[in-house]
Coordinates of N, CA and C in Angstrom, one line a residue:
Chain O
A30 N -11.5 30.5 120.1 CA -12.5 30.6 119.0 C -12.0 29.7 117.9
Q31 N -13.0 29.2 117.1 CA -12.7 28.3 116.0 C -12.1 29.1 114.8
R32 N -11.1 28.5 114.2 CA -10.4 29.2 113.1 C -9.9 28.2 112.1
V33 N -9.9 28.5 110.8 CA -9.4 27.7 109.8 C -8.3 28.5 109.0
T34 N -7.1 27.9 108.9 CA -6.1 28.6 108.1 C -5.7 27.8 106.9
Q35 N -5.5 28.5 105.8 CA -5.0 27.9 104.6 C -3.8 28.7 104.1
P36 N -2.6 28.2 104.4 CA -1.4 29.1 104.2 C -1.1 29.6 102.8
E37 N -1.6 28.8 101.8 CA -1.2 29.2 100.4 C -2.4 29.9 99.8
K38 N -2.2 31.2 99.3 CA -3.3 31.8 98.6 C -3.4 31.3 97.2
L39 N -2.2 31.0 96.6 CA -2.1 30.5 95.2 C -1.2 29.3 95.2
L40 N -1.6 28.3 94.5 CA -0.8 27.1 94.3 C -0.8 26.8 92.8
S41 N 0.4 26.8 92.2 CA 0.4 26.4 90.8 C 1.2 25.1 90.6
V42 N 0.6 24.2 89.8 CA 1.3 23.0 89.5 C 1.1 22.6 88.1
F43 N 2.0 21.8 87.5 CA 1.8 21.3 86.2 C 0.9 20.1 86.1
K44 N 0.2 20.0 85.0 CA -0.7 18.9 84.8 C 0.1 17.6 85.0
G45 N -0.6 16.7 85.8 CA 0.1 15.4 86.1 C 0.9 15.3 87.3
A46 N 1.2 16.5 87.9 CA 2.0 16.6 89.1 C 1.1 16.4 90.3
P47 N 1.6 15.9 91.4 CA 0.8 15.8 92.6 C 0.5 17.2 93.2
V48 N -0.6 17.2 93.9 CA -1.0 18.5 94.5 C -1.5 18.3 96.0
E49 N -1.1 19.2 96.9 CA -1.6 19.1 98.2 C -1.9 20.5 98.7
L50 N -3.2 20.7 99.1 CA -3.7 22.0 99.6 C -3.8 21.8 101.1
K51 N -3.1 22.7 101.8 CA -3.0 22.6 103.2 C -4.2 23.3 104.0
C52 N -4.6 22.7 105.0 CA -5.6 23.2 105.9 C -5.3 22.9 107.3
N53 N -5.3 23.8 108.2 CA -5.2 23.6 109.6 C -6.3 24.3 110.3
Y54 N -6.8 23.7 111.4 CA -7.9 24.3 112.2 C -7.6 24.4 113.6
S55 N -8.3 25.3 114.3 CA -8.2 25.3 115.8 C -9.6 25.2 116.4
Y56 N -9.7 24.1 117.1 CA -11.0 23.8 117.8 C -10.7 22.7 118.8
S57 N -11.2 22.9 120.0 CA -10.9 21.9 121.1 C -11.7 20.6 121.0
G58 N -12.8 20.6 120.3 CA -13.6 19.5 120.3 C -13.4 18.6 119.1
S59 N -14.4 17.8 118.7 CA -14.3 17.0 117.5 C -15.3 17.5 116.4
P60 N -14.8 18.3 115.5 CA -15.7 18.9 114.5 C -15.8 18.0 113.3
E61 N -16.6 18.4 112.4 CA -16.6 17.8 111.0 C -15.8 18.8 110.2
L62 N -15.0 18.2 109.2 CA -14.2 19.0 108.3 C -14.7 18.7 106.9
F63 N -14.6 19.8 106.1 CA -15.1 19.7 104.7 C -14.1 20.5 103.8
W64 N -14.1 20.1 102.5 CA -13.5 20.9 101.5 C -14.6 21.3 100.5
Y65 N -14.7 22.6 100.3 CA -15.6 23.1 99.3 C -14.8 23.7 98.1
V66 N -15.4 23.7 96.9 CA -14.7 24.1 95.7 C -15.6 25.1 94.9
Q67 N -14.9 26.0 94.3 CA -15.7 27.0 93.5 C -15.0 27.1 92.1
Y68 N -15.5 26.5 91.1 CA -15.0 26.6 89.8 C -15.4 27.9 89.2
S69 N -14.7 28.3 88.1 CA -15.0 29.6 87.5 C -16.4 29.8 87.1
R70 N -17.0 30.9 87.6 CA -18.4 31.2 87.2 C -19.5 30.2 87.8
Q71 N -19.1 29.4 88.8 CA -20.0 28.5 89.4 C -20.1 28.8 90.8
R72 N -21.2 28.2 91.4 CA -21.4 28.5 92.9 C -20.5 27.5 93.7
L73 N -20.3 27.9 94.9 CA -19.6 27.1 95.9 C -20.3 25.8 96.1
Q74 N -19.5 24.7 96.0 CA -20.1 23.4 96.2 C -19.2 22.5 97.0
L75 N -19.9 21.5 97.6 CA -19.1 20.5 98.4 C -18.2 19.6 97.5
L76 N -17.0 19.5 97.9 CA -16.1 18.5 97.3 C -16.1 17.2 98.1
L77 N -15.7 17.3 99.4 CA -15.7 16.1 100.2 C -15.7 16.5 101.6
R78 N -16.1 15.5 102.5 CA -16.2 15.7 103.9 C -15.5 14.5 104.6
H79 N -14.9 14.7 105.7 CA -14.0 13.7 106.3 C -14.7 12.5 106.7
I80 N -16.0 12.6 107.1 CA -16.6 11.4 107.6 C -17.0 10.4 106.5
S81 N -17.0 10.9 105.3 CA -17.4 10.0 104.2 C -16.2 9.1 103.8
R82 N -15.0 9.6 104.0 CA -13.8 8.9 103.6 C -13.8 8.4 102.2
E83 N -14.3 9.3 101.3 CA -14.4 9.0 99.9 C -13.3 9.7 99.1
S84 N -13.1 9.2 97.9 CA -12.3 9.9 97.0 C -13.2 10.5 95.9
I85 N -13.2 11.9 95.8 CA -14.0 12.6 94.9 C -13.1 13.2 93.8
K86 N -13.4 12.9 92.6 CA -12.6 13.5 91.5 C -11.1 13.3 91.7
G87 N -10.8 12.1 92.4 CA -9.4 11.8 92.6 C -8.8 12.5 93.8
F88 N -9.6 13.3 94.5 CA -9.1 14.0 95.7 C -9.4 13.2 96.9
T89 N -8.5 13.2 97.9 CA -8.7 12.7 99.2 C -8.2 13.6 100.3
A90 N -8.8 13.5 101.5 CA -8.3 14.3 102.6 C -8.4 13.5 103.9
D91 N -7.4 13.5 104.6 CA -7.4 12.8 105.9 C -7.4 13.7 107.1
L92 N -8.2 13.5 108.0 CA -8.3 14.3 109.2 C -7.2 13.8 110.2
N93 N -6.3 14.7 110.6 CA -5.2 14.4 111.5 C -5.5 15.2 112.8
K94 N -6.1 14.6 113.8 CA -6.5 15.3 115.0 C -5.3 15.8 115.8
G95 N -4.2 15.0 115.7 CA -3.0 15.4 116.5 C -2.4 16.7 115.9
E96 N -2.4 16.8 114.6 CA -1.9 18.0 114.0 C -2.9 19.0 113.7
T97 N -4.2 18.7 114.0 CA -5.3 19.5 113.6 C -5.2 20.0 112.2
S98 N -5.1 19.0 111.3 CA -5.0 19.3 109.9 C -5.9 18.5 109.1
F99 N -6.2 19.0 107.9 CA -7.2 18.3 107.0 C -6.7 18.7 105.5
H100 N -5.5 18.2 105.2 CA -5.0 18.6 103.9 C -5.6 17.8 102.8
L101 N -5.8 18.5 101.6 CA -6.4 17.9 100.4 C -5.3 17.5 99.5
K102 N -5.5 16.2 99.0 CA -4.4 15.7 98.1 C -5.0 15.1 96.8
K103 N -4.2 15.2 95.8 CA -4.5 14.5 94.5 C -3.2 14.1 93.9
P104 N -3.0 12.8 93.5 CA -1.7 12.4 93.0 C -1.4 12.9 91.6
F105 N -2.4 13.2 90.8 CA -2.1 13.6 89.4 C -3.1 14.7 89.1
A106 N -2.7 16.0 89.1 CA -3.6 17.1 88.9 C -4.0 17.2 87.4
Q107 N -5.2 17.6 87.2 CA -5.8 17.8 85.8 C -6.1 19.3 85.7
E108 N -6.1 19.8 84.4 CA -6.4 21.2 84.2 C -7.8 21.6 84.7
E109 N -8.7 20.7 84.7 CA -10.1 21.0 85.1 C -10.2 21.1 86.7
D110 N -9.1 20.8 87.4 CA -9.0 21.0 88.8 C -8.8 22.4 89.2
S111 N -8.4 23.3 88.3 CA -8.2 24.7 88.6 C -9.4 25.3 89.1
A112 N -9.3 25.9 90.3 CA -10.5 26.4 91.0 C -10.0 27.0 92.3
M113 N -11.0 27.6 93.1 CA -10.8 28.1 94.4 C -11.2 26.9 95.4
Y114 N -10.4 26.6 96.3 CA -10.7 25.6 97.3 C -10.7 26.1 98.7
Y115 N -11.8 25.8 99.4 CA -12.0 26.3 100.8 C -12.2 25.2 101.7
C116 N -11.4 25.2 102.8 CA -11.5 24.2 103.9 C -12.5 24.8 104.9
A117 N -13.4 24.0 105.4 CA -14.4 24.4 106.3 C -14.5 23.5 107.5
L118 N -14.8 24.2 108.7 CA -14.9 23.5 109.9 C -16.3 23.6 110.4
F119 N -16.9 22.5 110.9 CA -18.3 22.6 111.5 C -18.2 22.0 112.9
P120 N -18.2 22.9 113.9 CA -18.3 22.5 115.3 C -19.7 22.2 115.5
Y121 N -20.0 21.0 115.9 CA -21.4 20.5 116.0 C -22.3 21.5 116.7
G122 N -23.4 21.8 116.2 CA -24.4 22.7 116.8 C -24.1 24.2 116.6
Q123 N -23.0 24.5 115.9 CA -22.7 25.9 115.7 C -22.6 26.2 114.2
N124 N -22.0 27.3 113.8 CA -22.0 27.6 112.4 C -20.8 27.1 111.7
F125 N -20.8 27.1 110.4 CA -19.6 26.6 109.6 C -18.6 27.8 109.6
V126 N -17.3 27.4 109.7 CA -16.2 28.4 109.7 C -15.4 28.0 108.4
F127 N -15.2 29.0 107.6 CA -14.4 28.8 106.3 C -13.0 29.4 106.4
G128 N -12.1 28.7 105.7 CA -10.8 29.3 105.6 C -10.8 30.4 104.5
P129 N -9.6 31.0 104.3 CA -9.5 32.1 103.3 C -9.5 31.6 101.9
G130 N -9.2 30.3 101.7 CA -9.2 29.8 100.3 C -7.8 29.7 99.7
T131 N -7.6 28.7 98.8 CA -6.4 28.6 98.0 C -6.8 28.5 96.6
R132 N -6.2 29.3 95.8 CA -6.5 29.2 94.3 C -5.5 28.2 93.7
L133 N -6.1 27.1 93.2 CA -5.2 26.1 92.5 C -5.2 26.4 91.0
S134 N -4.1 26.5 90.4 CA -3.9 26.7 89.0 C -3.1 25.5 88.5
V135 N -3.7 24.7 87.6 CA -3.0 23.6 87.0 C -2.6 24.0 85.6
L136 N -1.3 24.0 85.4 CA -0.8 24.5 84.1 C -0.6 23.4 83.1
P137 N -0.8 23.6 81.8 CA -0.7 22.5 80.8 C 0.7 22.1 80.6
Chain S
G29 N -37.8 24.5 95.2 CA -37.1 24.5 94.0 C -35.9 23.4 94.1
A30 N -35.2 23.3 93.0 CA -34.2 22.3 92.9 C -32.9 22.8 93.7
G31 N -32.7 24.1 93.8 CA -31.5 24.5 94.4 C -31.8 25.7 95.3
V32 N -30.8 26.4 95.8 CA -30.9 27.6 96.6 C -30.9 28.8 95.6
S33 N -32.0 29.6 95.7 CA -32.1 30.7 94.8 C -31.9 32.0 95.5
Q34 N -31.1 32.9 94.9 CA -30.9 34.2 95.6 C -31.2 35.3 94.6
T35 N -31.9 36.3 95.1 CA -32.2 37.5 94.2 C -32.0 38.8 95.0
P36 N -31.6 39.8 94.4 CA -31.1 39.9 93.0 C -29.7 39.3 92.8
S37 N -29.3 39.0 91.6 CA -28.0 38.5 91.5 C -26.9 39.6 91.5
N38 N -27.4 40.8 91.2 CA -26.5 42.0 91.2 C -27.3 43.1 91.7
K39 N -26.8 43.9 92.6 CA -27.4 45.1 93.1 C -26.4 46.2 93.3
V40 N -26.7 47.3 92.6 CA -25.8 48.5 92.7 C -26.7 49.6 93.4
T41 N -26.2 50.1 94.5 CA -26.9 51.2 95.2 C -26.0 52.3 95.6
E42 N -26.6 53.3 96.1 CA -25.8 54.5 96.6 C -25.6 54.4 98.1
K43 N -24.5 54.9 98.5 CA -24.2 55.0 100.0 C -25.4 55.6 100.7
G44 N -25.8 55.0 101.8 CA -26.9 55.5 102.6 C -28.2 54.9 102.3
K45 N -28.3 54.2 101.2 CA -29.6 53.6 100.8 C -29.9 52.3 101.6
Y46 N -31.1 51.8 101.5 CA -31.5 50.5 102.1 C -31.6 49.4 101.1
V47 N -31.2 48.2 101.5 CA -31.1 47.1 100.5 C -31.7 45.9 101.1
E48 N -32.4 45.1 100.3 CA -32.9 43.8 100.8 C -32.4 42.7 99.8
L49 N -31.9 41.7 100.4 CA -31.4 40.5 99.6 C -32.2 39.3 100.0
R50 N -32.7 38.5 99.0 CA -33.6 37.4 99.3 C -32.9 36.1 99.0
C51 N -33.3 35.1 99.9 CA -32.8 33.7 99.7 C -34.0 32.8 99.8
D52 N -34.1 31.9 98.8 CA -35.1 30.9 98.8 C -34.4 29.5 98.9
P53 N -34.4 28.9 100.1 CA -33.6 27.6 100.3 C -34.3 26.4 99.6
I54 N -33.6 25.3 99.7 CA -34.1 24.1 99.2 C -35.3 23.7 100.1
S55 N -36.4 23.2 99.4 CA -37.6 22.9 100.1 C -37.2 21.8 101.2
G56 N -37.7 22.0 102.4 CA -37.5 21.0 103.5 C -36.2 21.3 104.3
H57 N -35.3 22.1 103.8 CA -34.1 22.4 104.6 C -34.5 23.4 105.7
T58 N -34.2 23.0 106.9 CA -34.6 23.8 108.1 C -33.6 24.8 108.5
A59 N -32.3 24.5 108.1 CA -31.2 25.4 108.5 C -30.9 26.3 107.3
L60 N -30.7 27.6 107.6 CA -30.4 28.6 106.5 C -29.3 29.5 107.1
Y61 N -28.3 29.7 106.2 CA -27.1 30.5 106.6 C -26.9 31.7 105.7
W62 N -26.4 32.8 106.2 CA -26.0 33.9 105.4 C -24.5 34.1 105.6
Y63 N -23.7 34.2 104.5 CA -22.3 34.5 104.6 C -22.1 35.7 103.7
R64 N -20.9 36.4 104.0 CA -20.5 37.5 103.1 C -19.1 37.2 102.6
Q65 N -18.9 37.4 101.4 CA -17.5 37.1 100.8 C -17.0 38.3 100.1
S66 N -15.9 38.9 100.6 CA -15.3 40.0 100.0 C -14.2 39.4 99.1
L67 N -13.7 40.3 98.2 CA -12.8 39.9 97.1 C -11.5 39.3 97.8
G68 N -11.2 38.1 97.3 CA -10.0 37.4 97.8 C -10.0 36.8 99.2
Q69 N -11.3 36.7 99.7 CA -11.4 36.1 101.1 C -12.4 35.0 101.1
G70 N -12.4 34.2 102.1 CA -13.3 33.1 102.3 C -14.7 33.7 102.8
P71 N -15.7 32.8 102.7 CA -17.0 33.2 103.2 C -16.9 33.6 104.7
E72 N -17.5 34.7 105.1 CA -17.5 35.1 106.5 C -18.9 35.0 107.0
F73 N -19.1 34.3 108.1 CA -20.4 34.0 108.7 C -21.1 35.3 109.1
L74 N -22.4 35.3 108.8 CA -23.2 36.5 109.3 C -24.3 36.0 110.3
I75 N -25.1 35.1 109.9 CA -26.3 34.7 110.7 C -26.7 33.3 110.2
Y76 N -27.3 32.5 111.2 CA -27.8 31.2 110.9 C -29.2 31.0 111.5
F77 N -30.1 30.5 110.7 CA -31.5 30.3 111.2 C -31.7 28.8 111.3
Q78 N -32.4 28.4 112.3 CA -32.9 27.1 112.5 C -34.5 27.3 112.5
G79 N -35.1 26.9 111.4 CA -36.6 27.2 111.4 C -36.8 28.7 111.2
T80 N -37.6 29.3 112.0 CA -37.9 30.7 111.9 C -37.0 31.6 112.8
G81 N -36.3 31.0 113.7 CA -35.6 31.8 114.7 C -34.1 31.8 114.3
A82 N -33.5 32.9 114.7 CA -32.0 33.1 114.5 C -31.3 32.3 115.6
A83 N -30.6 31.2 115.2 CA -29.9 30.4 116.2 C -28.6 31.1 116.6
D84 N -28.0 31.8 115.7 CA -26.8 32.5 115.9 C -26.6 33.7 115.0
D85 N -26.6 34.9 115.6 CA -26.5 36.1 114.7 C -25.2 36.8 115.1
S86 N -24.3 36.1 115.7 CA -23.0 36.7 116.2 C -22.2 37.3 115.1
G87 N -22.4 36.9 113.8 CA -21.6 37.4 112.7 C -22.1 38.7 112.1
L88 N -23.2 39.1 112.5 CA -23.7 40.4 111.9 C -22.8 41.5 112.4
P89 N -22.2 42.3 111.4 CA -21.2 43.3 111.8 C -21.7 44.4 112.7
N90 N -22.9 44.9 112.5 CA -23.4 46.0 113.4 C -25.0 46.0 113.2
D91 N -25.6 47.0 113.8 CA -27.0 47.0 113.9 C -27.7 47.5 112.6
R92 N -26.9 47.8 111.6 CA -27.4 48.1 110.3 C -27.9 46.9 109.5
F93 N -27.4 45.7 110.0 CA -27.7 44.4 109.3 C -28.7 43.7 110.1
F94 N -29.7 43.2 109.4 CA -30.8 42.4 110.1 C -31.3 41.4 109.1
A95 N -31.7 40.2 109.6 CA -32.2 39.2 108.7 C -33.5 38.6 109.4
V96 N -34.4 38.1 108.5 CA -35.6 37.5 109.0 C -35.9 36.3 108.2
R97 N -36.7 35.4 108.8 CA -37.2 34.2 108.1 C -38.5 33.8 108.7
P98 N -39.5 34.6 108.4 CA -40.8 34.6 109.1 C -41.6 33.3 109.1
E99 N -41.5 32.5 108.0 CA -42.2 31.3 107.8 C -41.3 30.1 107.8
G100 N -40.1 30.3 108.1 CA -39.1 29.1 108.1 C -38.7 28.7 106.8
S101 N -38.9 29.5 105.8 CA -38.4 29.1 104.4 C -37.6 30.3 103.8
V102 N -38.2 31.2 103.1 CA -37.5 32.3 102.5 C -36.9 33.2 103.6
S103 N -35.7 33.7 103.3 CA -35.1 34.6 104.3 C -34.7 35.9 103.5
T104 N -34.8 37.0 104.2 CA -34.4 38.3 103.7 C -33.3 38.9 104.6
L105 N -32.2 39.3 103.9 CA -31.1 40.0 104.6 C -31.3 41.5 104.3
K106 N -31.4 42.3 105.4 CA -31.7 43.7 105.2 C -30.5 44.5 105.7
I107 N -30.1 45.5 104.9 CA -29.0 46.3 105.2 C -29.5 47.8 105.1
Q108 N -29.4 48.5 106.2 CA -29.8 49.9 106.3 C -28.6 50.8 106.1
R109 N -28.8 52.0 105.6 CA -27.7 53.0 105.5 C -26.4 52.4 105.0
T110 N -26.5 51.8 103.8 CA -25.4 51.1 103.3 C -24.1 52.0 103.2
E111 N -23.0 51.3 103.4 CA -21.7 52.0 103.3 C -20.9 51.2 102.2
R112 N -19.8 51.9 101.7 CA -19.0 51.3 100.7 C -18.4 50.0 101.1
G113 N -18.1 49.9 102.4 CA -17.5 48.7 102.9 C -18.4 47.5 102.9
D114 N -19.7 47.7 102.7 CA -20.7 46.6 102.6 C -20.6 45.9 101.3
S115 N -19.9 46.5 100.3 CA -19.8 45.9 99.0 C -19.1 44.5 99.1
A116 N -19.8 43.5 98.6 CA -19.3 42.1 98.7 C -20.4 41.2 98.0
V117 N -20.0 39.9 97.9 CA -21.0 38.9 97.5 C -21.6 38.3 98.7
Y118 N -23.0 38.4 98.8 CA -23.7 37.8 99.9 C -24.2 36.4 99.5
L119 N -23.7 35.4 100.3 CA -24.1 34.1 100.0 C -25.1 33.5 101.0
C120 N -26.0 32.8 100.4 CA -27.0 32.1 101.3 C -26.7 30.6 101.1
A121 N -26.9 29.8 102.1 CA -26.8 28.3 102.0 C -27.8 27.7 102.9
S122 N -28.3 26.5 102.6 CA -29.2 25.8 103.4 C -28.8 24.4 103.6
S123 N -29.3 23.8 104.6 CA -29.0 22.3 104.9 C -30.2 21.7 105.7
T124 N -30.2 20.4 105.7 CA -31.1 19.8 106.6 C -30.7 20.1 108.1
Q125 N -31.5 19.7 109.0 CA -31.3 20.1 110.4 C -29.9 19.6 110.8
P126 N -29.0 20.5 111.3 CA -27.7 20.0 111.7 C -27.8 19.0 112.9
T127 N -27.0 18.1 112.8 CA -27.0 17.1 113.9 C -25.7 17.2 114.7
T128 N -25.7 16.5 115.8 CA -24.5 16.5 116.6 C -23.7 15.2 116.5
G129 N -24.0 14.4 115.5 CA -23.3 13.1 115.3 C -22.7 13.0 114.0
A130 N -21.5 12.4 113.9 CA -20.9 12.1 112.7 C -21.6 10.9 112.0
G131 N -21.4 10.8 110.7 CA -22.1 9.7 110.0 C -23.4 10.1 109.5
S132 N -23.9 11.3 109.8 CA -25.2 11.7 109.3 C -25.1 12.3 107.9
G133 N -26.3 12.2 107.3 CA -26.4 12.8 105.9 C -26.6 14.3 105.9
A134 N -26.7 14.9 107.1 CA -27.0 16.3 107.3 C -25.6 17.0 107.3
N135 N -25.6 18.2 107.8 CA -24.4 19.0 107.9 C -23.7 19.3 106.6
V136 N -24.4 19.3 105.5 CA -23.8 19.7 104.3 C -24.5 20.9 103.7
L137 N -23.8 22.0 103.5 CA -24.3 23.2 103.0 C -24.5 23.2 101.5
T138 N -25.6 23.6 101.0 CA -25.9 23.8 99.6 C -26.0 25.3 99.4
F139 N -25.1 25.9 98.5 CA -25.0 27.3 98.4 C -25.9 27.8 97.2
G140 N -26.3 29.1 97.3 CA -26.9 29.8 96.2 C -25.7 30.4 95.4
A141 N -26.1 31.1 94.3 CA -25.1 31.7 93.4 C -24.6 33.0 94.0
G142 N -25.3 33.5 95.0 CA -24.9 34.8 95.6 C -25.5 36.0 95.0
S143 N -25.6 37.1 95.9 CA -26.0 38.4 95.4 C -24.8 39.3 95.5
R144 N -24.4 39.9 94.4 CA -23.3 40.8 94.4 C -23.8 42.2 94.7
L145 N -23.4 42.8 95.8 CA -23.8 44.1 96.2 C -22.6 45.1 96.0
T146 N -22.9 46.2 95.3 CA -22.0 47.2 95.1 C -22.5 48.5 95.6
V147 N -21.8 49.1 96.6 CA -22.3 50.4 97.1 C -21.4 51.5 96.6
L148 N -22.0 52.4 95.9 CA -21.2 53.5 95.3 C -21.0 54.7 96.2

């Protein structure tokens, strides 16, 4: 069965420090991977997807099929990055599978 | 509308009552998903519609849960004989028709604000 794991429930870093939110998935095929973010009192929204290969708000994520990972990285965290981050897997033709989420807290 | 609309935003009910939650997706989005999110957890898949039909309802926890999308637009999630364990935020999301190829502009979920259900 498809599964997404995010080992850290809470990650605290100081402003300006690098941040990496880990995501691993289990799926035998070639899925699409996404990161969704939920800021305080806002709805869940797309941050980035692996096929776009974009940097959004300074965040990047590389799909490593060998390690089945899709870690989210940012070199210099900002206070406004504090939010819940969810990694999601989309096996084509099926439903989206979300991880349990990591709460990122960026301290001043 | 401009986004995915969910009503009610909050619903408090008593154990054993019947509840309906409504989702109005983005116009033209053929795929509609329902998820349930309990405190401290990620969204848990319930059911997915492609057009009017349920393409995958494997996430519905039991036969007290049912969802419809009769005209391929608005969807209603129905919960019978509610239990305290049903308390959660129910999220709806829509997307253009999912594709099987990478590089497509589809396969992106747009979420509603959710309906918070509290069963006393």
